[in-house]
Short mmCIF file of C-alpha atoms in Angstrom, two decimals:
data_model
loop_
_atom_site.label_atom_id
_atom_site.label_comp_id
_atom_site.label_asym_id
_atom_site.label_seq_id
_atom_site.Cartn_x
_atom_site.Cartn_y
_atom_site.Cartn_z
CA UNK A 137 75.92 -59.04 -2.83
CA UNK A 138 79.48 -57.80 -2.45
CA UNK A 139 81.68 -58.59 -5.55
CA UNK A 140 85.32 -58.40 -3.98
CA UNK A 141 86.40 -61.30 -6.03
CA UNK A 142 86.61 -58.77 -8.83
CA UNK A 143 89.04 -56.62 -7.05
CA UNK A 144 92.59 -56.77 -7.21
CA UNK A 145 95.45 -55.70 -5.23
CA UNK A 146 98.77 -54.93 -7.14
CA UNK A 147 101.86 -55.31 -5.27
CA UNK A 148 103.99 -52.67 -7.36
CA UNK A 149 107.75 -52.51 -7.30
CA UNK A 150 110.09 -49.45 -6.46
CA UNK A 151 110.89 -47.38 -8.98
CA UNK A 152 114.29 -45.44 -9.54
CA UNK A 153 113.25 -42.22 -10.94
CA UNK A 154 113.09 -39.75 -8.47
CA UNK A 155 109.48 -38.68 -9.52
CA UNK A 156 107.81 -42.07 -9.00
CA UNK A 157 107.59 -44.53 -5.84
CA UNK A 158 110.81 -45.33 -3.93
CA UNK A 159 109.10 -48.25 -2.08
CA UNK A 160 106.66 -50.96 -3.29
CA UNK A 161 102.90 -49.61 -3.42
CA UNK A 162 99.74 -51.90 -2.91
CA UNK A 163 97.29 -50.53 -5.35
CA UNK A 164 93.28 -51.48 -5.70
CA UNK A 165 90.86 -49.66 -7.19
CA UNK A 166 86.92 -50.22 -6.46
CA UNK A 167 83.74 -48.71 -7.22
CA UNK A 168 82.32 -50.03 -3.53
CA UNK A 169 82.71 -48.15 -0.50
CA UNK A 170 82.06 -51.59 1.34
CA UNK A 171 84.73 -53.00 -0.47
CA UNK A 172 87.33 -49.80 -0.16
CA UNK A 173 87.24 -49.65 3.51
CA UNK A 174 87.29 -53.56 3.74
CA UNK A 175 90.79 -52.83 1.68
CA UNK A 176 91.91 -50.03 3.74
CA UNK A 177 91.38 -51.42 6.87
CA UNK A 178 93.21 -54.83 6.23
CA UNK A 179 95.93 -53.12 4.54
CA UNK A 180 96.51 -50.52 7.14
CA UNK A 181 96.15 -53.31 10.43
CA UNK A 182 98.33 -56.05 8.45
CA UNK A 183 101.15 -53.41 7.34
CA UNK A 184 101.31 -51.66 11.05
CA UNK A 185 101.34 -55.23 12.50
CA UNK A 186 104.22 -55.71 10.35
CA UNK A 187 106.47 -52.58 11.14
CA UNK A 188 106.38 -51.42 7.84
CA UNK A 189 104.55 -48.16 8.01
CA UNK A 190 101.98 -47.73 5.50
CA UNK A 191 100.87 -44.57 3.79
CA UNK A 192 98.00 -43.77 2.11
CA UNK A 193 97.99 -41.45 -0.50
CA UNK A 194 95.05 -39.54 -0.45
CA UNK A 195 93.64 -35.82 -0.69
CA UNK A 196 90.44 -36.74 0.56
CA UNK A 197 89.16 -35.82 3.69
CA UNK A 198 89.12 -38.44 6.62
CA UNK A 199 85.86 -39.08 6.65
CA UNK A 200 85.49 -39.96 2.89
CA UNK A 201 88.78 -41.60 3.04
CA UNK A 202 87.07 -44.38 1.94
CA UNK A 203 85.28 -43.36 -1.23
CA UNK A 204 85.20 -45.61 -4.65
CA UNK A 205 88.09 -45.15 -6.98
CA UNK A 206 91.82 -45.83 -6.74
CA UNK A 207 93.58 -46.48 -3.49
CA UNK A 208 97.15 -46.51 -3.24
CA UNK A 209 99.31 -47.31 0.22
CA UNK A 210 102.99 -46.59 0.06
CA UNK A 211 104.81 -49.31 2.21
CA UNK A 212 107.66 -46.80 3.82
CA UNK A 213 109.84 -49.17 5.35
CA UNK A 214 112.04 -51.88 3.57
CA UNK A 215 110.52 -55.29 2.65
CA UNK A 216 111.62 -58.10 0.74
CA UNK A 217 109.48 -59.13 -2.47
CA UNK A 218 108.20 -62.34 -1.27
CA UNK A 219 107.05 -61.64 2.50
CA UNK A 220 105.53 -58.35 0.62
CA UNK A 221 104.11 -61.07 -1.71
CA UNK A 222 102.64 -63.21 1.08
CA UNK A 223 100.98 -59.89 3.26
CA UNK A 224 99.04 -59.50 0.09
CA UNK A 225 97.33 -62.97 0.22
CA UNK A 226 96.37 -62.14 3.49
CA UNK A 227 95.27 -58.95 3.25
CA UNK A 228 93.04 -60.30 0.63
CA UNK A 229 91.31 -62.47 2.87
CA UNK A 230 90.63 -60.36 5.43
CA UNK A 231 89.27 -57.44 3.38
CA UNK A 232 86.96 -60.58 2.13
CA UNK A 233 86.40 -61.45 5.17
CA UNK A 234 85.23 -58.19 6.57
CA UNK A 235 83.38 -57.57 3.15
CA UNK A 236 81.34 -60.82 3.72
CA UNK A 237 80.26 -59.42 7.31
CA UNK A 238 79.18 -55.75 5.85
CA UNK A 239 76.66 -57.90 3.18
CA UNK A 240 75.78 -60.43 5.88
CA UNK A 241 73.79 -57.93 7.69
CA UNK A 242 73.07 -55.62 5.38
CA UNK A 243 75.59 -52.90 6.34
CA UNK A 244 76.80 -50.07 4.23
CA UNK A 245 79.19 -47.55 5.67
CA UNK A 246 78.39 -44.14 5.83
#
């Protein structure tokens, strides 16, 4: 069974030093490639649907774009705190939704 209660996504604020984030980040880290891509895919869809241009920084290659660890997603457009806030509790439940459907049938990505 899936565990992707025990995952957490961080809404992180801008920073002002030019070496760290200029926007606000959404930041999980897993050690389930079910649960990554569940992640991934919710953040990506909700954050497009919303015009604010997500990017996620990663060196891996496309294909493994989904591997356990730390995932971070810069959101590259201006948002306000609270709607920012409020995208999060929905990304939430569709990464657990999606989760729930990989361990439903059994599914692990490749």
């Amino acid at each position: 069974m899936i565990k992707i209660d025990d995952v957490k996504l961080n809404l992180l604020e801008p920073k002002e030093h030019p070496e760290r984030n200029k926007n606000f980040m959404l930041v999980f880290a897993s050690d389930n490639k079910n649960i990554c891509m569940a992640f991934n895919w919710a953040i990506e869809s909700i954050l497009k649907r919303e015009g604010l241009s997500p990017y996620h920084h990663t060196e891996k290659e496309l294909v493994k774009q989904h591997e356990p660890g730390l995932h971070e997603w810069e959101i590259r457009e201006e948002g306000r705190k609270e709607h920012l806030e409020k995208l999060v509790a929905e990304i939430e439940e569709r990464a657990k939704e999606t989760a729930d459907i990989f361990d439903h049938f059994g599914a692990e990505i490749e």
